[in-house]
Amino acid sequence: VIQETATEQMHVKYRELGTAIKAGSGRRLDRKNRLLFYNRTFKYLCIFSAAIVCLILFSILYFMFQTGILTFREVSPLKFFFSTEWSPETESFGAFGFIFGTFALTALTLLFSVPISVFIAVFLAEMSPKWLRNFLRPVLDVLVGIPSVVYGFLGLTILLPLLHQWSGHEIANGIFAAAIVLTIMVLPTISRISDDAISAVPEKYRNASFALGATRFQTVFKVIIPAAKSGIMYGIILGMARAIGETMAVVMVIGNTPQLADALFKPTSVLTSNIVMEIPNVPFDSTWNYALYMMGFLLLIISLIMITLVRVFQRKGTKS
Amino acid sequence: LSAKSETSPSIFTSKNRINKINNRIFTGLVWIISSIVVLFILGLLVLILQRGMPHLSWGFIFGLPSEIDAGGGIGPALFNSFYMLFISLLIAVPLGMAAGIYLAEFAPENKLIGFVRICVEGLASVPSIIFGLFGIAIFVEMCGIGLTIIGGAVSLAFLNLPVMTRVTEEAIRAVPKEIKSASFALGATHLQTIRKVLIPVAISGIVTGISLIAGRAFGESAVIILTAGVSTSGEMWDFNLLSPGETLAVHLWYVQSEAIVPDAVEISQKSAAVLLFIVLMINFLFRVPFWIKDRKKG
């Protein structure tokens, strides 16, 4: 009997405890109300920060567009996009040379960097001994974070004199030199992402391929790279985005002359380098400035398109 | 039939031999290319450190820059680098983390949020010069304060906000659902769960993100040239937010391409070494605790 009443009392006690937690102690600032208050405040803080971040991002999009579009009050879009004549002194703003330069430079960079990066990725994921892999992966991660001026400095002080000797050109500046500097810059990015993609290919694919009698060469090219294709593409697009947007490293080796890049060793200019070299000396309310903003807006659109592509590839990757 | 069975082994062996040779060539090629490229890049970095480091002196690191005479230092530029790094992190880290937590924990799944996510992701890899142009428009044009430390620092923070938001969101999403549910089951509020469970579990991802943006802010030059200028106030320890704010990365470019001092080459070599050393240290310092932790776990 005593035991029964004791358990009954305990039940009552627990019930009371339970209701006490639910209802709080009734005072206005007891622990429960305080916790709920903090909880709610924190949520609003987060919403507020997210709203600020969105506001900043949207105002960048809006602002670049709004300032850039003013160019077309004075310059026809046809002329802006298809003329190579860029001489602000005579009010002619043809940006085709820069747009072409940017694409040519990016294409050349990818031509150099993609094969080498895939080789490095295959090496890291498939061949290197474990200690070397554990050493090289963090090293490549650190290389991704080296400032671009340092690479530009290397290009300026080491690469240009070498190219000058080797090619015999009076001035070695141009898209070839810039492409080599950019290759060194994007190599770590592309190889690390490809390395991750190749490492993620299931072990059973390899075993199945080897069991069929394939050599490592055949396995890598016929099984592993096709299986890791979408990951590798992701890395290539990120590398491309970096090559298109890189400014200072390019400025230091490309020569900064507004002329069409129709030769490898010819001082020229791309979108980014032209913006950064000219904008500090330009009055804000001038067509010249608006044209530079329009070029910035172009860069923005190009990179947003590439990010959308990345998403498509990622979705494909998760599906298969 | 018998003829076939006689010839086929020889076909196999000859093909086999070609395959084996191919395989050997391929293996050799991969080894050679990878080691050459990696050694080459590492060699370049060692070269920078080796050319600059031995000549460093405290007089150079803390000294004032000079416009005409030889022997200028990098003191104010170096100070500005750290000062602007600090201010930009002060803005970007809390805002970015809170926004990332919102996207990971509170945001409803609808089209607007999907669009916001795409924008954040897109702007995380937009060319930095765009943020420089935006900074000019906001601080130089609209506020009319000219090229200043605060303008540069805030532009840097804008540059890093999307990255920080994304990294935080991904790190928090990667926390296993069981851990979160367990915390709720113990009666914790959402805030308690985030503070005591989600963030501690996700901390290694978040800190890696912070080290990423810190390195980027320290080495960034295009944004700084546009929003903070290519000169310093010429004083050491100048905390005034409205003075021009050339950083070390900008100084490296400026000395090499625009300045007229006779010892430009030497200054740029030493600046490059200091810049590289500090970026490596930032990476190293942020990563070491996790290496130690990983090792302890086994």
Coordinates of C-alpha atoms in Angstrom, one line a residue:
Chain A
V1 CA 0.0 0.0 0.0
I2 CA 2.8 2.3 1.0
Q3 CA 4.6 1.6 -2.2
E4 CA 1.5 2.3 -4.3
T5 CA 0.9 5.7 -2.7
A6 CA 4.6 6.5 -3.2
T7 CA 4.4 5.8 -6.9
E8 CA 1.2 7.7 -7.2
Q9 CA 2.8 10.6 -5.5
M10 CA 5.7 10.4 -7.9
H11 CA 3.3 10.4 -10.8
V12 CA 1.6 13.5 -9.5
K13 CA 4.9 15.1 -9.0
Y14 CA 6.0 14.3 -12.6
R15 CA 2.8 15.5 -13.9
E16 CA 3.2 18.7 -12.1
L17 CA 6.8 19.0 -13.3
G18 CA 5.6 18.5 -16.9
T19 CA 2.9 21.1 -16.6
A20 CA 5.3 23.4 -14.9
I21 CA 7.7 23.3 -17.9
K22 CA 4.9 23.8 -20.3
A23 CA 3.3 26.7 -18.5
G24 CA 6.3 28.3 -17.0
S25 CA 6.3 29.7 -13.5
G26 CA 4.0 32.5 -14.4
R27 CA 6.4 35.3 -13.9
R28 CA 7.0 37.5 -16.9
L29 CA 10.7 36.9 -17.3
D30 CA 11.1 33.4 -16.1
R31 CA 13.5 31.0 -17.9
K32 CA 11.0 29.7 -20.4
N33 CA 9.8 33.1 -21.5
R34 CA 13.4 34.3 -21.8
L35 CA 14.3 31.3 -23.9
L36 CA 11.4 31.8 -26.2
F37 CA 12.2 35.5 -26.5
Y38 CA 15.8 34.8 -27.4
N39 CA 14.6 32.2 -29.8
R40 CA 12.3 34.5 -31.6
T41 CA 14.7 37.4 -31.6
F42 CA 17.4 35.2 -33.1
K43 CA 15.1 34.1 -35.9
Y44 CA 14.3 37.7 -36.7
L45 CA 18.0 38.6 -36.7
C46 CA 18.6 35.9 -39.2
I47 CA 15.8 37.0 -41.4
F48 CA 17.0 40.5 -41.2
S49 CA 20.6 39.6 -42.2
A50 CA 19.4 37.4 -45.1
A51 CA 17.3 40.4 -46.2
I52 CA 20.3 42.7 -46.1
V53 CA 22.4 40.2 -48.0
C54 CA 19.7 39.9 -50.7
L55 CA 19.3 43.7 -50.8
I56 CA 23.1 44.1 -51.4
L57 CA 23.1 41.5 -54.1
F58 CA 20.1 42.7 -55.9
S59 CA 21.3 46.3 -55.7
I60 CA 24.5 45.3 -57.4
L61 CA 22.6 43.6 -60.2
Y62 CA 20.3 46.6 -60.5
F63 CA 23.0 49.2 -60.3
M64 CA 25.3 47.7 -62.8
F65 CA 22.5 47.4 -65.3
Q66 CA 21.1 50.8 -64.7
T67 CA 24.4 52.6 -65.0
G68 CA 25.6 50.4 -67.9
I69 CA 22.4 50.9 -70.0
L70 CA 23.0 54.7 -70.0
T71 CA 25.8 54.0 -72.5
F72 CA 23.2 53.4 -75.2
R73 CA 21.9 56.9 -75.0
E74 CA 25.0 58.0 -76.9
V75 CA 26.4 54.9 -78.5
S76 CA 24.4 52.4 -80.5
P77 CA 24.4 48.8 -79.2
L78 CA 25.6 47.6 -82.6
K79 CA 28.6 49.8 -82.4
F80 CA 29.4 49.0 -78.8
F81 CA 29.3 45.2 -79.3
F82 CA 30.8 45.0 -82.8
S83 CA 33.2 47.8 -83.3
T84 CA 36.8 47.4 -82.3
E85 CA 37.4 51.1 -82.2
W86 CA 38.0 52.2 -78.6
S87 CA 39.2 55.8 -78.3
P88 CA 37.3 57.7 -75.6
E89 CA 38.9 61.0 -76.7
T90 CA 37.0 60.9 -79.9
E91 CA 33.8 59.5 -78.3
S92 CA 34.0 56.1 -80.0
F93 CA 33.3 53.2 -77.7
G94 CA 33.5 49.9 -79.5
A95 CA 34.1 47.1 -76.9
F96 CA 34.4 44.2 -79.4
G97 CA 38.1 44.1 -78.9
F98 CA 37.9 43.6 -75.2
I99 CA 35.0 41.0 -75.4
F100 CA 37.0 39.1 -78.0
G101 CA 40.1 39.4 -75.9
T102 CA 38.4 38.0 -72.8
F103 CA 37.0 35.0 -74.7
A104 CA 40.3 34.3 -76.5
L105 CA 42.3 34.5 -73.3
T106 CA 39.8 32.2 -71.5
A107 CA 39.9 29.7 -74.4
L108 CA 43.7 29.7 -74.5
T109 CA 43.9 29.3 -70.7
L110 CA 41.5 26.3 -70.8
L111 CA 43.5 24.8 -73.7
F112 CA 46.6 24.7 -71.5
S113 CA 45.1 24.0 -68.2
V114 CA 42.4 21.4 -68.7
P115 CA 44.6 18.5 -70.0
I116 CA 47.3 19.2 -67.3
S117 CA 44.7 19.5 -64.6
V118 CA 43.0 16.2 -65.5
F119 CA 46.4 14.5 -65.5
I120 CA 47.1 15.9 -62.0
A121 CA 43.7 14.8 -60.9
V122 CA 44.2 11.3 -62.2
F123 CA 47.5 11.2 -60.6
L124 CA 46.2 12.3 -57.2
A125 CA 43.1 10.0 -57.2
E126 CA 44.5 6.9 -58.9
M127 CA 48.2 6.6 -58.8
S128 CA 50.0 8.6 -56.2
P129 CA 51.1 6.8 -53.0
K130 CA 49.0 7.8 -50.0
W131 CA 51.6 10.0 -48.2
L132 CA 52.1 12.0 -51.3
R133 CA 48.4 12.5 -51.8
N134 CA 47.9 13.6 -48.2
F135 CA 50.7 16.1 -48.7
L136 CA 49.6 17.4 -52.2
R137 CA 45.9 17.9 -51.5
P138 CA 46.4 20.6 -48.8
V139 CA 49.2 22.1 -50.9
L140 CA 46.8 22.6 -53.8
D141 CA 44.1 24.0 -51.5
V142 CA 46.6 26.6 -50.3
L143 CA 47.7 27.4 -53.9
V144 CA 44.1 28.2 -54.7
G145 CA 44.3 31.0 -52.1
I146 CA 47.5 32.7 -53.2
P147 CA 46.7 36.3 -54.2
S148 CA 46.5 37.1 -57.8
V149 CA 49.0 39.9 -57.7
V150 CA 51.7 37.4 -56.6
Y151 CA 51.1 35.4 -59.8
G152 CA 51.0 38.6 -61.8
F153 CA 54.3 39.6 -60.2
L154 CA 55.8 36.2 -61.1
G155 CA 54.6 36.7 -64.7
L156 CA 56.0 40.2 -64.9
T157 CA 59.4 39.4 -63.4
I158 CA 60.1 35.8 -64.6
L159 CA 57.8 34.9 -67.4
L160 CA 58.0 38.0 -69.6
P161 CA 61.8 38.1 -69.8
L162 CA 61.8 34.4 -70.6
L163 CA 59.2 34.8 -73.3
H164 CA 61.1 37.8 -74.7
Q165 CA 64.2 35.7 -75.1
W166 CA 62.4 32.7 -76.4
S167 CA 60.1 34.3 -78.9
G168 CA 62.3 37.1 -80.0
H169 CA 59.5 39.6 -79.9
E170 CA 60.4 43.1 -78.8
I171 CA 57.4 43.1 -76.3
A172 CA 56.3 39.8 -75.0
N173 CA 53.2 41.1 -73.4
G174 CA 49.9 39.7 -74.7
I175 CA 47.4 37.0 -74.4
F176 CA 50.0 34.2 -74.5
A177 CA 51.8 35.5 -71.4
A178 CA 48.4 36.2 -69.7
A179 CA 47.2 32.7 -70.6
I180 CA 50.2 31.1 -69.0
V181 CA 49.8 33.1 -65.8
L182 CA 46.1 32.2 -65.7
T183 CA 46.9 28.6 -66.3
I184 CA 49.1 28.5 -63.2
M185 CA 46.3 30.2 -61.3
V186 CA 43.4 27.9 -62.3
L187 CA 45.3 24.6 -62.3
P188 CA 44.9 24.0 -58.6
T189 CA 41.1 24.8 -58.8
I190 CA 40.4 22.5 -61.7
S191 CA 42.6 19.7 -60.5
R192 CA 41.3 19.6 -57.0
I193 CA 37.6 19.5 -58.0
S194 CA 38.4 16.9 -60.7
D195 CA 40.3 14.9 -58.1
D196 CA 37.3 14.9 -55.8
A197 CA 35.0 13.9 -58.7
I198 CA 37.4 11.0 -59.7
S199 CA 37.8 9.9 -56.1
A200 CA 34.0 9.7 -55.8
V201 CA 33.7 7.2 -58.6
P202 CA 32.6 3.9 -56.9
E203 CA 35.3 1.4 -56.4
K204 CA 33.2 -1.4 -58.0
Y205 CA 33.5 0.4 -61.4
R206 CA 37.3 0.1 -61.2
N207 CA 37.1 -3.5 -60.1
A208 CA 34.7 -4.4 -62.8
S209 CA 36.9 -2.8 -65.4
F210 CA 40.1 -4.5 -64.1
A211 CA 38.2 -7.8 -63.9
L212 CA 37.4 -7.5 -67.7
G213 CA 41.2 -7.4 -68.2
A214 CA 41.5 -3.7 -68.9
T215 CA 44.7 -1.9 -68.1
R216 CA 44.9 1.1 -65.9
F217 CA 45.1 3.4 -69.0
Q218 CA 41.9 1.8 -70.4
T219 CA 40.2 2.0 -67.1
V220 CA 41.0 5.7 -66.6
F221 CA 39.9 6.7 -70.1
K222 CA 36.9 4.4 -70.7
V223 CA 35.4 4.1 -67.2
I224 CA 36.6 6.6 -64.7
I225 CA 36.7 9.9 -66.6
P226 CA 33.3 9.3 -68.3
A227 CA 31.9 8.5 -64.8
A228 CA 33.4 11.6 -63.3
K229 CA 32.5 13.8 -66.3
S230 CA 30.0 16.1 -64.6
G231 CA 32.3 16.8 -61.7
I232 CA 35.2 17.5 -64.0
M233 CA 33.0 19.9 -66.1
Y234 CA 32.1 21.6 -62.8
G235 CA 35.7 22.2 -62.1
I236 CA 36.4 23.5 -65.6
I237 CA 33.5 26.0 -65.4
L238 CA 34.8 27.3 -62.1
G239 CA 38.2 27.6 -63.5
M240 CA 36.7 29.4 -66.5
A241 CA 34.9 31.8 -64.2
R242 CA 38.1 32.6 -62.5
A243 CA 40.0 33.2 -65.8
I244 CA 37.3 35.5 -67.1
G245 CA 37.1 37.6 -63.9
E246 CA 40.8 37.7 -63.1
T247 CA 42.0 41.3 -63.1
M248 CA 45.4 42.2 -61.6
A249 CA 47.4 39.2 -62.7
V250 CA 46.2 39.9 -66.3
V251 CA 46.8 43.7 -66.0
M252 CA 50.4 43.0 -65.2
V253 CA 51.3 41.0 -68.2
I254 CA 48.8 41.8 -71.0
G255 CA 50.2 45.2 -72.0
N256 CA 47.0 47.2 -71.6
T257 CA 46.6 48.5 -75.1
P258 CA 43.1 48.7 -76.6
Q259 CA 43.7 46.7 -79.8
L260 CA 42.3 43.5 -81.1
A261 CA 44.2 40.4 -79.9
D262 CA 44.9 38.8 -83.3
A263 CA 48.4 37.7 -82.4
L264 CA 49.7 35.8 -79.4
F265 CA 52.4 38.3 -78.7
K266 CA 50.7 41.7 -79.1
P267 CA 49.9 44.1 -76.3
T268 CA 46.1 44.1 -75.9
S269 CA 43.4 44.5 -73.3
V270 CA 40.5 42.4 -71.9
L271 CA 37.3 43.6 -70.2
T272 CA 38.6 43.4 -66.6
S273 CA 42.0 45.0 -67.3
N274 CA 40.5 47.8 -69.3
I275 CA 38.0 48.6 -66.6
V276 CA 40.6 48.7 -63.8
M277 CA 43.1 50.7 -65.8
E278 CA 40.7 53.4 -67.0
I279 CA 38.1 53.9 -64.3
P280 CA 40.2 55.8 -61.7
N281 CA 40.6 58.7 -64.2
V282 CA 37.1 58.9 -65.6
P283 CA 34.4 61.4 -64.4
F284 CA 31.4 59.5 -63.1
D285 CA 28.8 61.1 -65.3
S286 CA 30.3 60.5 -68.7
T287 CA 29.6 58.1 -71.5
W288 CA 33.1 56.7 -71.0
N289 CA 32.3 55.7 -67.5
Y290 CA 28.9 54.3 -68.5
A291 CA 30.6 52.2 -71.2
L292 CA 33.0 50.8 -68.6
Y293 CA 30.0 49.9 -66.3
M294 CA 28.3 48.2 -69.3
M295 CA 31.5 46.1 -69.7
G296 CA 31.2 45.2 -66.0
F297 CA 27.6 44.3 -66.5
L298 CA 28.6 42.0 -69.4
L299 CA 31.1 40.3 -67.1
L300 CA 28.4 39.9 -64.5
I301 CA 26.0 38.3 -67.0
I302 CA 28.7 35.9 -68.4
S303 CA 29.5 34.6 -64.9
L304 CA 25.9 34.3 -63.9
I305 CA 25.3 32.2 -67.0
M306 CA 28.2 30.0 -66.1
I307 CA 26.9 29.5 -62.6
T308 CA 23.6 28.4 -64.1
L309 CA 25.5 25.9 -66.2
V310 CA 27.3 24.6 -63.1
R311 CA 23.9 24.0 -61.5
V312 CA 22.8 22.0 -64.6
F313 CA 25.9 19.9 -64.4
Q314 CA 25.6 19.3 -60.7
R315 CA 22.0 18.2 -61.1
K316 CA 23.0 15.8 -63.9
G317 CA 25.8 14.5 -61.6
T318 CA 23.4 13.7 -58.8
K319 CA 20.9 12.1 -61.1
S320 CA 23.2 9.6 -62.7
Chain B
L1 CA 36.5 -23.0 -86.5
S2 CA 39.9 -24.5 -85.8
A3 CA 41.6 -21.8 -87.8
K4 CA 39.9 -19.1 -85.8
S5 CA 40.9 -20.6 -82.5
E6 CA 44.5 -20.7 -83.8
T7 CA 44.7 -17.1 -84.8
S8 CA 42.8 -15.4 -82.0
P9 CA 45.3 -16.0 -79.2
S10 CA 48.0 -14.2 -81.3
I11 CA 45.6 -11.3 -81.9
F12 CA 45.1 -11.2 -78.2
T13 CA 48.7 -11.2 -77.3
S14 CA 49.7 -8.6 -79.8
K15 CA 46.8 -6.4 -78.6
N16 CA 47.8 -7.1 -75.1
R17 CA 51.3 -6.0 -75.7
I18 CA 50.1 -2.7 -77.2
N19 CA 47.8 -2.2 -74.3
K20 CA 50.6 -2.8 -71.9
I21 CA 52.9 -0.4 -73.6
N22 CA 50.2 2.2 -73.7
N23 CA 49.6 1.7 -70.1
R24 CA 53.2 2.1 -69.2
I25 CA 53.6 5.2 -71.3
F26 CA 50.4 6.6 -69.8
T27 CA 51.5 5.9 -66.2
G28 CA 54.9 7.5 -66.9
L29 CA 53.4 10.5 -68.5
V30 CA 51.0 11.2 -65.6
W31 CA 53.8 10.8 -63.1
I32 CA 56.1 13.1 -65.0
I33 CA 53.6 15.8 -65.9
S34 CA 52.1 15.9 -62.4
S35 CA 55.5 16.1 -60.6
I36 CA 56.9 18.7 -63.1
V37 CA 53.9 21.0 -62.7
V38 CA 53.6 20.7 -59.0
L39 CA 57.4 21.1 -58.5
F40 CA 57.3 24.1 -60.9
I41 CA 54.6 26.0 -59.0
L42 CA 56.1 25.2 -55.6
G43 CA 59.5 26.3 -57.0
L44 CA 58.0 29.6 -58.0
L45 CA 56.7 30.2 -54.6
V46 CA 59.9 29.2 -52.9
L47 CA 61.7 31.5 -55.3
I48 CA 59.6 34.5 -54.2
L49 CA 60.2 33.7 -50.5
Q50 CA 63.9 33.1 -51.1
R51 CA 64.4 36.3 -53.1
G52 CA 62.6 38.5 -50.6
M53 CA 62.9 37.0 -47.2
P54 CA 66.7 37.3 -46.6
H55 CA 66.7 41.1 -47.2
L56 CA 63.8 41.9 -44.9
S57 CA 64.3 44.2 -42.0
W58 CA 62.1 45.7 -39.4
G59 CA 62.9 49.1 -40.9
F60 CA 61.3 47.9 -44.2
I61 CA 58.3 46.2 -42.6
F62 CA 57.3 49.2 -40.4
G63 CA 58.9 52.0 -42.5
L64 CA 57.1 54.7 -44.4
P65 CA 57.0 54.4 -48.1
S66 CA 58.8 57.0 -50.2
E67 CA 57.7 58.5 -53.5
I68 CA 61.1 59.4 -55.0
D69 CA 64.0 58.2 -52.9
A70 CA 65.2 54.7 -52.4
G71 CA 64.7 52.9 -49.1
G72 CA 61.0 53.2 -48.7
G73 CA 59.1 50.8 -46.4
I74 CA 55.7 49.1 -46.5
G75 CA 54.5 50.0 -42.9
P76 CA 51.3 51.9 -43.7
A77 CA 50.3 49.5 -46.5
L78 CA 50.8 46.5 -44.3
F79 CA 48.8 48.1 -41.5
N80 CA 46.0 49.0 -43.9
S81 CA 45.9 45.4 -45.1
F82 CA 45.3 44.1 -41.6
Y83 CA 43.0 47.0 -40.6
M84 CA 40.8 46.5 -43.6
L85 CA 40.8 42.7 -43.3
F86 CA 39.6 43.1 -39.7
I87 CA 36.8 45.6 -40.6
S88 CA 35.6 43.5 -43.5
L89 CA 35.6 40.3 -41.5
L90 CA 33.7 42.2 -38.7
I91 CA 30.9 42.9 -41.2
A92 CA 31.0 39.8 -43.5
V93 CA 31.3 37.0 -40.8
P94 CA 28.3 37.8 -38.6
L95 CA 26.0 38.9 -41.5
G96 CA 27.1 36.0 -43.7
M97 CA 26.7 33.5 -40.9
A98 CA 23.2 34.7 -39.9
A99 CA 22.1 34.7 -43.5
G100 CA 23.5 31.2 -44.0
I101 CA 21.7 30.0 -40.9
Y102 CA 18.5 31.5 -42.2
L103 CA 18.8 29.8 -45.5
A104 CA 19.7 26.4 -43.9
E105 CA 17.3 26.5 -41.0
F106 CA 14.4 28.9 -41.3
A107 CA 13.9 29.6 -45.0
P108 CA 10.7 28.1 -46.5
E109 CA 11.1 26.1 -49.7
N110 CA 9.6 28.3 -52.4
K111 CA 10.6 29.9 -55.6
L112 CA 11.8 33.2 -54.1
I113 CA 14.2 31.4 -51.8
G114 CA 15.4 29.3 -54.7
F115 CA 16.1 32.4 -56.7
V116 CA 17.9 34.0 -53.7
R117 CA 20.0 30.9 -53.5
I118 CA 21.0 31.1 -57.2
C119 CA 21.9 34.8 -56.7
V120 CA 24.0 34.1 -53.7
E121 CA 25.8 31.3 -55.5
G122 CA 26.2 33.4 -58.6
L123 CA 27.6 36.4 -56.8
A124 CA 30.0 34.1 -54.8
S125 CA 32.0 33.6 -58.1
V126 CA 31.3 36.9 -59.8
P127 CA 34.6 38.8 -60.8
S128 CA 35.8 40.9 -57.9
I129 CA 36.0 44.0 -60.1
I130 CA 32.2 44.1 -60.2
F131 CA 32.3 44.8 -56.4
G132 CA 34.9 47.4 -57.0
L133 CA 32.6 49.2 -59.5
F134 CA 29.7 48.9 -57.1
G135 CA 31.9 50.4 -54.3
I136 CA 32.8 53.3 -56.5
A137 CA 29.2 54.0 -57.2
I138 CA 28.2 53.8 -53.6
F139 CA 31.1 55.4 -51.7
V140 CA 32.8 57.7 -54.1
E141 CA 29.7 58.8 -56.0
M142 CA 26.7 58.6 -53.7
C143 CA 28.4 59.3 -50.4
G144 CA 31.1 61.5 -51.9
I145 CA 33.8 60.5 -49.4
G146 CA 36.4 59.6 -52.0
L147 CA 38.8 56.7 -51.8
T148 CA 38.8 55.6 -48.2
I149 CA 39.6 52.7 -45.9
I150 CA 36.0 52.3 -44.9
G151 CA 34.8 52.2 -48.6
G152 CA 37.4 49.6 -49.4
A153 CA 36.6 47.5 -46.3
V154 CA 32.9 47.5 -46.9
S155 CA 33.3 46.6 -50.6
L156 CA 35.6 43.8 -49.5
A157 CA 32.9 42.7 -47.0
F158 CA 30.3 42.7 -49.9
L159 CA 32.7 40.7 -52.0
N160 CA 32.9 38.1 -49.2
L161 CA 29.3 38.0 -48.0
P162 CA 28.0 35.6 -50.6
V163 CA 30.9 33.2 -50.0
M164 CA 30.4 33.3 -46.2
T165 CA 26.6 32.8 -46.6
R166 CA 27.1 29.8 -48.9
V167 CA 29.8 28.1 -46.8
T168 CA 27.7 28.5 -43.6
E169 CA 24.6 27.2 -45.2
E170 CA 26.4 24.1 -46.6
A171 CA 28.2 23.4 -43.4
I172 CA 25.0 23.5 -41.4
R173 CA 23.0 21.5 -43.9
A174 CA 25.7 18.8 -43.7
V175 CA 25.0 18.2 -40.0
P176 CA 23.3 14.8 -39.6
K177 CA 19.6 15.1 -39.0
E178 CA 19.7 12.6 -36.1
I179 CA 21.9 15.0 -34.0
K180 CA 19.4 17.9 -34.6
S181 CA 16.4 15.7 -33.8
A182 CA 18.1 14.5 -30.6
S183 CA 18.6 18.1 -29.5
F184 CA 14.9 18.9 -30.2
A185 CA 13.9 15.8 -28.4
L186 CA 15.7 17.0 -25.3
G187 CA 13.4 20.0 -25.3
A188 CA 16.0 22.5 -26.6
T189 CA 14.6 25.5 -28.4
H190 CA 15.7 26.2 -32.0
L191 CA 18.2 28.8 -30.9
Q192 CA 19.7 26.4 -28.3
T193 CA 19.9 23.7 -31.0
I194 CA 21.7 26.0 -33.4
R195 CA 24.1 27.4 -30.8
K196 CA 25.0 24.3 -28.9
V197 CA 24.6 21.6 -31.5
L198 CA 24.6 22.7 -35.1
I199 CA 27.3 25.3 -35.0
P200 CA 29.8 23.2 -33.0
V201 CA 29.3 20.3 -35.3
A202 CA 29.6 22.5 -38.4
I203 CA 32.5 24.6 -37.0
S204 CA 35.3 23.1 -39.1
G205 CA 33.4 24.0 -42.3
I206 CA 32.7 27.5 -41.1
V207 CA 36.2 28.2 -40.0
T208 CA 37.6 26.9 -43.3
G209 CA 35.2 29.4 -45.0
I210 CA 36.5 32.2 -42.8
S211 CA 40.1 31.4 -43.6
L212 CA 39.1 31.4 -47.3
I213 CA 37.5 34.8 -47.2
A214 CA 40.3 36.2 -45.0
G215 CA 42.9 35.1 -47.5
R216 CA 40.9 36.5 -50.3
A217 CA 40.4 39.8 -48.5
F218 CA 44.1 40.1 -47.7
G219 CA 45.3 39.4 -51.2
E220 CA 42.5 41.2 -53.1
S221 CA 43.8 44.1 -55.2
A222 CA 41.3 45.1 -57.9
V223 CA 38.5 46.1 -55.4
I224 CA 41.0 48.1 -53.3
I225 CA 42.4 50.0 -56.2
L226 CA 38.9 51.1 -57.2
T227 CA 37.5 51.9 -53.8
A228 CA 40.5 52.7 -51.5
G229 CA 43.0 54.1 -53.9
V230 CA 46.7 53.5 -54.5
S231 CA 48.2 55.8 -51.8
T232 CA 48.3 55.7 -48.0
S233 CA 48.0 58.6 -45.6
G234 CA 51.8 58.3 -45.1
E235 CA 51.5 57.8 -41.4
M236 CA 51.9 54.6 -39.3
W237 CA 49.0 53.4 -37.1
D238 CA 46.5 55.7 -38.8
F239 CA 43.1 54.4 -37.6
N240 CA 41.1 57.1 -39.4
L241 CA 38.5 55.4 -41.5
L242 CA 38.4 58.2 -44.0
S243 CA 42.1 58.1 -45.0
P244 CA 43.1 56.5 -48.3
G245 CA 43.8 52.8 -47.8
E246 CA 46.4 51.3 -50.1
T247 CA 47.1 47.7 -49.0
L248 CA 50.2 45.5 -49.4
A249 CA 48.8 43.7 -52.4
V250 CA 48.1 47.0 -54.2
H251 CA 51.5 48.4 -53.2
L252 CA 53.1 45.4 -54.8
W253 CA 51.4 46.2 -58.1
Y254 CA 51.9 49.9 -57.7
V255 CA 55.6 49.8 -57.0
Q256 CA 56.2 47.4 -59.9
S257 CA 54.2 49.3 -62.6
E258 CA 53.6 52.9 -61.7
A259 CA 56.1 54.1 -59.1
I260 CA 59.3 55.9 -59.9
V261 CA 61.5 54.9 -56.9
P262 CA 64.9 53.6 -58.0
D263 CA 64.7 50.5 -55.9
A264 CA 61.3 49.4 -57.1
V265 CA 62.4 45.9 -58.0
E266 CA 63.8 45.3 -54.5
I267 CA 60.8 46.7 -52.8
S268 CA 58.4 44.6 -54.9
Q269 CA 60.4 41.4 -54.3
K270 CA 60.3 42.0 -50.5
S271 CA 56.6 43.0 -50.6
A272 CA 55.8 39.8 -52.5
A273 CA 57.6 37.7 -50.0
V274 CA 55.8 39.4 -47.0
L275 CA 52.4 39.1 -48.8
L276 CA 53.0 35.4 -49.6
F277 CA 54.2 34.6 -46.1
I278 CA 51.2 36.2 -44.4
V279 CA 48.7 34.5 -46.7
L280 CA 50.4 31.1 -46.1
M281 CA 50.3 31.9 -42.3
I282 CA 46.6 32.7 -42.5
N283 CA 45.9 29.4 -44.2
F284 CA 48.2 27.5 -41.8
L285 CA 46.8 29.1 -38.6
F286 CA 43.2 28.4 -39.5
R287 CA 43.9 24.8 -40.5
V288 CA 46.3 23.6 -37.8
P289 CA 43.7 23.1 -35.0
F290 CA 41.7 20.8 -37.3
W291 CA 44.7 18.8 -38.3
I292 CA 45.5 18.3 -34.6
K293 CA 41.8 17.4 -33.9
D294 CA 41.7 14.9 -36.8
R295 CA 44.9 13.3 -35.6
K296 CA 43.6 12.9 -32.1
K297 CA 40.4 11.2 -33.4
G298 CA 42.7 8.8 -35.1

